[in-house]
Amino acid sequence: MGVERSVTRWYVERQMLLSEISALEAKLTPDTSKKASANTESATPSQADEVAQQVSQAQQKLHLLGPCPKPMMG
């Protein structure tokens, strides 16, 4: 049995948005390890606002994606 194209497309888009959101949220959280903070520059407030805006946009896209077009059984 195959999965319909629309379901596959929805699932891939959802996974891409979820990974984008988690990557952006990781940028927002401050690193607690000294090694990581020494290697990376601290984000300025304007950069943090920009990242927060990107997270908001990605969450909006996820919301607009909606539920799976056809429930998958099993």
Short mmCIF file of C-alpha atoms in Angstrom, two decimals:
data_model
loop_
_atom_site.label_atom_id
_atom_site.label_comp_id
_atom_site.label_asym_id
_atom_site.label_seq_id
_atom_site.Cartn_x
_atom_site.Cartn_y
_atom_site.Cartn_z
CA MET A 1 0.00 0.00 0.00
CA GLY A 2 1.26 3.44 -0.88
CA VAL A 3 0.65 6.74 0.80
CA GLU A 4 -1.11 9.35 -1.28
CA ARG A 5 0.96 12.18 -2.72
CA SER A 6 -0.93 14.87 -0.80
CA VAL A 7 -0.30 13.10 2.51
CA THR A 8 3.39 12.65 1.73
CA ARG A 9 3.73 16.33 0.73
CA TRP A 10 1.92 17.43 3.91
CA TYR A 11 4.13 15.24 6.10
CA VAL A 12 7.37 16.51 4.49
CA GLU A 13 6.29 20.16 4.78
CA ARG A 14 5.31 19.61 8.41
CA GLN A 15 8.65 17.99 9.24
CA MET A 16 10.57 20.80 7.53
CA LEU A 17 8.65 23.44 9.46
CA LEU A 18 9.12 21.62 12.76
CA SER A 19 12.86 21.29 12.21
CA GLU A 20 13.09 24.97 11.20
CA ILE A 21 11.24 26.00 14.35
CA SER A 22 13.46 23.88 16.60
CA ALA A 23 16.63 25.24 14.95
CA LEU A 24 15.46 28.83 15.36
CA GLU A 25 14.43 28.25 18.97
CA ALA A 26 17.88 26.78 19.63
CA LYS A 27 19.37 30.07 18.43
CA LEU A 28 17.21 31.95 20.92
CA THR A 29 18.22 29.95 23.96
CA PRO A 30 21.49 31.09 25.48
CA ASP A 31 24.30 28.54 25.57
CA THR A 32 25.21 27.56 29.11
CA SER A 33 28.53 25.92 28.31
CA LYS A 34 31.59 28.14 28.34
CA LYS A 35 33.08 26.46 25.27
CA ALA A 36 30.01 27.17 23.15
CA SER A 37 29.75 30.77 24.29
CA ALA A 38 33.44 31.38 23.60
CA ASN A 39 33.13 30.12 20.02
CA THR A 40 29.95 31.98 19.12
CA GLU A 41 29.10 35.62 19.40
CA SER A 42 26.24 36.54 21.67
CA ALA A 43 23.13 37.55 19.78
CA THR A 44 22.31 41.23 19.86
CA PRO A 45 18.79 42.24 20.80
CA SER A 46 17.96 43.08 17.19
CA GLN A 47 19.15 39.64 16.04
CA ALA A 48 17.11 38.01 18.77
CA ASP A 49 14.04 39.95 17.66
CA GLU A 50 14.64 38.89 14.07
CA VAL A 51 14.96 35.23 15.08
CA ALA A 52 11.84 35.49 17.22
CA GLN A 53 10.00 36.94 14.23
CA GLN A 54 11.21 34.04 12.05
CA VAL A 55 9.96 31.57 14.67
CA SER A 56 6.60 33.31 14.68
CA GLN A 57 6.38 33.14 10.88
CA ALA A 58 7.30 29.44 10.84
CA GLN A 59 4.68 28.68 13.50
CA GLN A 60 2.10 30.59 11.45
CA LYS A 61 2.99 28.51 8.36
CA LEU A 62 2.63 25.34 10.45
CA HIS A 63 -0.78 26.50 11.64
CA LEU A 64 -1.86 27.30 8.08
CA LEU A 65 -0.71 23.86 6.93
CA GLY A 66 -3.50 22.41 9.02
CA PRO A 67 -4.22 18.76 9.74
CA CYS A 68 -3.24 15.86 7.53
CA PRO A 69 -5.42 15.85 4.37
CA LYS A 70 -6.27 12.18 4.82
CA PRO A 71 -5.86 10.42 8.16
CA MET A 72 -3.31 7.65 7.99
CA MET A 73 -4.49 4.34 9.43
CA GLY A 74 -2.32 1.85 11.24
#
